mmCIF file of C-alpha atoms in Angstrom:
data_model
loop_
_atom_site.group_PDB
_atom_site.id
_atom_site.type_symbol
_atom_site.label_atom_id
_atom_site.label_comp_id
_atom_site.label_asym_id
_atom_site.label_seq_id
_atom_site.Cartn_x
_atom_site.Cartn_y
_atom_site.Cartn_z
ATOM 1 C CA MET Z 1 -5.993 27.841 16.775
ATOM 2 C CA CYS Z 2 -6.346 30.148 13.501
ATOM 3 C CA LYS Z 3 -6.541 33.373 15.560
ATOM 4 C CA GLY Z 4 -5.306 36.451 13.639
ATOM 5 C CA LEU Z 5 -6.021 34.822 10.146
ATOM 6 C CA ALA Z 6 -8.844 37.244 9.390
ATOM 7 C CA ALA Z 7 -6.357 39.726 8.812
ATOM 8 C CA LEU Z 8 -4.528 37.986 6.237
ATOM 9 C CA PRO Z 9 -5.233 38.480 2.458
ATOM 10 C CA HIS Z 10 -7.851 36.148 1.048
ATOM 11 C CA SER Z 11 -5.581 33.608 -0.682
ATOM 12 C CA CYS Z 12 -3.377 33.556 2.507
ATOM 13 C CA LEU Z 13 -6.424 32.558 4.449
ATOM 14 C CA GLU Z 14 -7.510 29.934 1.945
ATOM 15 C CA ARG Z 15 -4.018 28.405 2.087
ATOM 16 C CA ALA Z 16 -4.006 28.482 5.946
ATOM 17 C CA LYS Z 17 -7.384 26.571 6.065
ATOM 18 C CA GLU Z 18 -6.117 24.004 3.552
ATOM 19 C CA ILE Z 19 -3.230 23.255 5.745
ATOM 20 C CA LYS Z 20 -5.282 23.238 8.711
ATOM 21 C CA ILE Z 21 -7.585 20.679 6.985
ATOM 22 C CA LYS Z 22 -4.829 18.590 5.845
ATOM 23 C CA LEU Z 23 -3.020 18.467 9.108
ATOM 24 C CA GLY Z 24 -6.441 17.630 10.617
ATOM 25 C CA ILE Z 25 -6.933 14.756 8.494
ATOM 26 C CA LEU Z 26 -3.427 13.388 9.273
ATOM 27 C CA LEU Z 27 -4.077 13.585 13.039
ATOM 28 C CA GLN Z 28 -7.705 12.041 12.836
ATOM 29 C CA LYS Z 29 -8.243 8.297 12.931
ATOM 30 C CA PRO Z 30 -11.225 7.267 11.078
ATOM 31 C CA ASP Z 31 -14.309 6.123 13.038
ATOM 32 C CA SER Z 32 -15.523 3.729 10.844
ATOM 33 C CA ALA Z 33 -14.547 1.675 7.510
ATOM 34 C CA VAL Z 34 -16.883 4.161 5.668
ATOM 35 C CA ASP Z 35 -14.140 6.794 6.389
ATOM 36 C CA LEU Z 36 -11.622 4.781 4.748
ATOM 37 C CA VAL Z 37 -13.670 4.851 1.309
ATOM 38 C CA ILE Z 38 -11.775 7.452 -0.869
ATOM 39 C CA PRO Z 39 -13.523 7.846 -4.233
ATOM 40 C CA TYR Z 40 -10.941 7.159 -7.013
ATOM 41 C CA ASN Z 41 -11.530 7.837 -10.895
ATOM 42 C CA GLU Z 42 -9.627 4.851 -11.954
ATOM 43 C CA LYS Z 43 -9.902 4.356 -15.762
ATOM 44 C CA PRO Z 44 -10.781 1.123 -16.855
ATOM 45 C CA GLU Z 45 -7.919 -1.164 -17.604
ATOM 46 C CA ARG Z 46 -7.303 -1.734 -21.378
ATOM 47 C CA PRO Z 47 -4.551 -4.090 -22.406
ATOM 48 C CA ALA Z 48 -1.361 -2.478 -23.645
ATOM 49 C CA LYS Z 49 -1.215 -1.714 -27.184
ATOM 50 C CA THR Z 50 2.350 -2.372 -27.585
ATOM 51 C CA GLN Z 51 3.983 -5.247 -29.204
ATOM 52 C CA LYS Z 52 5.090 -8.367 -26.984
ATOM 53 C CA PRO Z 53 8.893 -7.743 -26.394
ATOM 54 C CA SER Z 54 11.347 -10.084 -27.671
ATOM 55 C CA PRO Z 55 12.601 -12.785 -25.201
ATOM 56 C CA ASP Z 56 16.051 -11.005 -25.054
ATOM 57 C CA GLU Z 57 14.297 -7.579 -24.047
ATOM 58 C CA ALA Z 58 12.038 -9.360 -21.527
ATOM 59 C CA LEU Z 59 15.329 -11.121 -20.266
ATOM 60 C CA GLN Z 60 16.871 -7.710 -19.200
ATOM 61 C CA TRP Z 61 13.800 -6.920 -16.942
ATOM 62 C CA ARG Z 62 15.164 -9.603 -14.392
ATOM 63 C CA ASP Z 63 18.206 -7.328 -13.796
ATOM 64 C CA SER Z 64 16.331 -3.921 -13.839
ATOM 65 C CA LEU Z 65 13.301 -2.921 -12.597
ATOM 66 C CA ASP Z 66 13.488 0.409 -14.285
ATOM 67 C CA LYS Z 67 13.923 -1.329 -17.741
ATOM 68 C CA LEU Z 68 10.596 -3.193 -16.812
ATOM 69 C CA LEU Z 69 8.721 -0.306 -15.631
ATOM 70 C CA GLN Z 70 9.736 1.726 -18.821
ATOM 71 C CA ASN Z 71 8.191 -0.882 -21.012
ATOM 72 C CA ASP Z 72 4.365 -0.556 -21.453
ATOM 73 C CA TYR Z 73 4.091 -4.424 -21.859
ATOM 74 C CA GLY Z 74 6.371 -5.087 -18.997
ATOM 75 C CA LEU Z 75 4.618 -2.756 -16.774
ATOM 76 C CA ALA Z 76 1.179 -4.169 -17.678
ATOM 77 C CA SER Z 77 2.630 -8.123 -17.063
ATOM 78 C CA PHE Z 78 4.083 -6.970 -13.873
ATOM 79 C CA LYS Z 79 0.828 -5.203 -12.852
ATOM 80 C CA SER Z 80 -1.069 -8.306 -13.609
ATOM 81 C CA PHE Z 81 1.392 -10.606 -11.680
ATOM 82 C CA LEU Z 82 1.136 -8.326 -8.622
ATOM 83 C CA LYS Z 83 -3.018 -8.075 -8.939
ATOM 84 C CA SER Z 84 -2.873 -12.152 -8.965
ATOM 85 C CA GLU Z 85 -0.936 -11.741 -5.527
ATOM 86 C CA PHE Z 86 -3.144 -9.268 -4.156
ATOM 87 C CA SER Z 87 0.100 -6.983 -3.899
ATOM 88 C CA GLU Z 88 -0.326 -4.178 -6.489
ATOM 89 C CA GLU Z 89 -0.520 -1.100 -4.022
ATOM 90 C CA ASN Z 90 3.460 -0.631 -4.443
ATOM 91 C CA LEU Z 91 3.231 -0.545 -8.118
ATOM 92 C CA GLU Z 92 -0.020 1.766 -8.263
ATOM 93 C CA PHE Z 93 1.527 3.886 -5.797
ATOM 94 C CA TRP Z 94 4.738 4.342 -7.945
ATOM 95 C CA VAL Z 95 2.519 4.839 -11.032
ATOM 96 C CA ALA Z 96 0.655 7.608 -9.263
ATOM 97 C CA CYS Z 97 3.836 9.394 -8.114
ATOM 98 C CA GLU Z 98 4.754 9.279 -11.897
ATOM 99 C CA ASP Z 99 1.820 10.788 -12.962
ATOM 100 C CA TYR Z 100 1.990 13.344 -10.160
ATOM 101 C CA LYS Z 101 5.242 14.457 -11.391
ATOM 102 C CA LYS Z 102 3.868 15.333 -14.698
ATOM 103 C CA LEU Z 103 1.469 18.066 -13.323
ATOM 104 C CA LYS Z 104 2.041 21.581 -13.837
ATOM 105 C CA SER Z 105 -0.893 23.188 -12.134
ATOM 106 C CA PRO Z 106 -0.410 23.868 -8.305
ATOM 107 C CA ALA Z 107 -4.063 23.466 -7.778
ATOM 108 C CA LYS Z 108 -3.982 20.130 -9.490
ATOM 109 C CA MET Z 109 -0.701 18.992 -7.785
ATOM 110 C CA ALA Z 110 -2.511 19.631 -4.416
ATOM 111 C CA GLU Z 111 -5.449 17.937 -5.378
ATOM 112 C CA LYS Z 112 -3.460 14.708 -6.656
ATOM 113 C CA ALA Z 113 -1.217 14.974 -3.439
ATOM 114 C CA LYS Z 114 -4.211 14.565 -1.134
ATOM 115 C CA GLN Z 115 -5.646 11.727 -3.122
ATOM 116 C CA ILE Z 116 -2.242 9.771 -3.304
ATOM 117 C CA TYR Z 117 -1.685 10.556 0.335
ATOM 118 C CA GLU Z 118 -5.202 9.282 1.372
ATOM 119 C CA GLU Z 119 -4.986 6.249 -1.073
ATOM 120 C CA PHE Z 120 -1.607 5.107 0.005
ATOM 121 C CA ILE Z 121 0.162 7.117 2.837
ATOM 122 C CA GLN Z 122 -2.085 7.519 5.470
ATOM 123 C CA THR Z 123 -2.707 5.038 8.257
ATOM 124 C CA GLU Z 124 -5.178 2.488 7.265
ATOM 125 C CA ALA Z 125 -5.399 3.935 3.722
ATOM 126 C CA PRO Z 126 -7.310 1.625 1.370
ATOM 127 C CA LYS Z 127 -4.096 0.668 -0.535
ATOM 128 C CA GLU Z 128 -1.536 1.601 2.321
ATOM 129 C CA VAL Z 129 2.059 0.921 1.057
ATOM 130 C CA ASN Z 130 4.536 -0.237 3.556
ATOM 131 C CA ILE Z 131 6.972 2.612 4.389
ATOM 132 C CA ASP Z 132 8.522 3.378 7.555
ATOM 133 C CA HIS Z 133 7.598 6.209 9.872
ATOM 134 C CA PHE Z 134 10.418 8.405 8.894
ATOM 135 C CA THR Z 135 9.466 8.410 5.312
ATOM 136 C CA LYS Z 136 5.886 8.761 6.047
ATOM 137 C CA ASP Z 137 6.867 11.904 8.366
ATOM 138 C CA ILE Z 138 8.904 13.143 5.656
ATOM 139 C CA THR Z 139 6.171 12.610 3.116
ATOM 140 C CA MET Z 140 3.712 14.415 5.308
ATOM 141 C CA LYS Z 141 5.876 17.654 5.950
ATOM 142 C CA ASN Z 142 6.462 17.766 1.866
ATOM 143 C CA LEU Z 143 2.393 17.668 1.501
ATOM 144 C CA VAL Z 144 2.208 21.072 3.522
ATOM 145 C CA GLU Z 145 3.511 22.802 0.329
ATOM 146 C CA PRO Z 146 3.136 20.397 -2.427
ATOM 147 C CA SER Z 147 5.990 20.284 -4.986
ATOM 148 C CA LEU Z 148 6.859 17.789 -7.687
ATOM 149 C CA SER Z 149 9.171 16.095 -5.278
ATOM 150 C CA SER Z 150 6.861 15.906 -2.560
ATOM 151 C CA PHE Z 151 6.662 11.946 -2.813
ATOM 152 C CA ASP Z 152 10.320 11.446 -4.020
ATOM 153 C CA VAL Z 153 11.397 9.774 -0.524
ATOM 154 C CA ALA Z 154 8.517 7.323 -0.194
ATOM 155 C CA GLN Z 155 8.684 6.518 -4.257
ATOM 156 C CA LYS Z 156 12.456 5.594 -3.776
ATOM 157 C CA ARG Z 157 11.755 3.477 -0.852
ATOM 158 C CA ILE Z 158 8.695 1.588 -2.571
ATOM 159 C CA HIS Z 159 10.834 1.288 -5.679
ATOM 160 C CA ALA Z 160 13.718 -0.507 -3.795
ATOM 161 C CA LEU Z 161 10.913 -2.687 -2.080
ATOM 162 C CA MET Z 162 9.514 -3.642 -5.371
ATOM 163 C CA GLU Z 163 13.180 -4.370 -6.746
ATOM 164 C CA LYS Z 164 13.990 -6.529 -3.654
ATOM 165 C CA ASP Z 165 10.616 -8.454 -3.085
ATOM 166 C CA SER Z 166 8.191 -8.250 -6.169
ATOM 167 C CA LEU Z 167 10.684 -8.318 -9.194
ATOM 168 C CA PRO Z 168 12.316 -11.563 -8.022
ATOM 169 C CA ARG Z 169 8.861 -13.206 -7.604
ATOM 170 C CA PHE Z 170 7.619 -11.871 -10.968
ATOM 171 C CA VAL Z 171 10.848 -13.332 -12.562
ATOM 172 C CA ARG Z 172 10.170 -16.749 -11.085
ATOM 173 C CA SER Z 173 6.295 -16.462 -12.174
ATOM 174 C CA GLU Z 174 4.725 -18.014 -15.207
ATOM 175 C CA PHE Z 175 4.039 -14.614 -16.429
ATOM 176 C CA TYR Z 176 7.394 -13.797 -16.753
ATOM 177 C CA GLN Z 177 8.718 -17.470 -17.897
ATOM 178 C CA GLU Z 178 5.916 -17.253 -20.680
ATOM 179 C CA LEU Z 179 7.786 -13.967 -22.099
ATOM 180 C CA ILE Z 180 11.352 -15.266 -22.468
ATOM 181 C CA LYS Z 181 10.096 -18.415 -24.223
#
């Protein structure tokens, strides 16, 4: 499969090996549940150190997922609500994509891209998000050469899903109702 690569410069050979490994991972189905366990260095959750929003500020969230996500207290409340419903994977994916976009080093981008893919995108991922095959295919193609926009299409789909599904449920929840009192 990689004939002729020995003549390439060392960095090209390394890149070719990385691509081969990534594509191999994408094409393989895990043999057991053990293969699905991906180590994730998640920081322990700490309560947001921001103040509780005013009821008027919280009221704006029901009409704008973006305003909710931009507010630390709102984000923490939304995450708590989604965890209570066992449906936090979409928000965690969205946050992981936002963190990914802040990276500068190509090596760190490649590492984080692989982690995001394995945790949220690949079939039977531990926290697989619900995206269509077209979006998944575009994302996989974007990951051959990771860039800051590699997850943009998938992130926009998940944002739309949260806006259409998760946000209305959150607005009807006790979590939210307490905030607007």
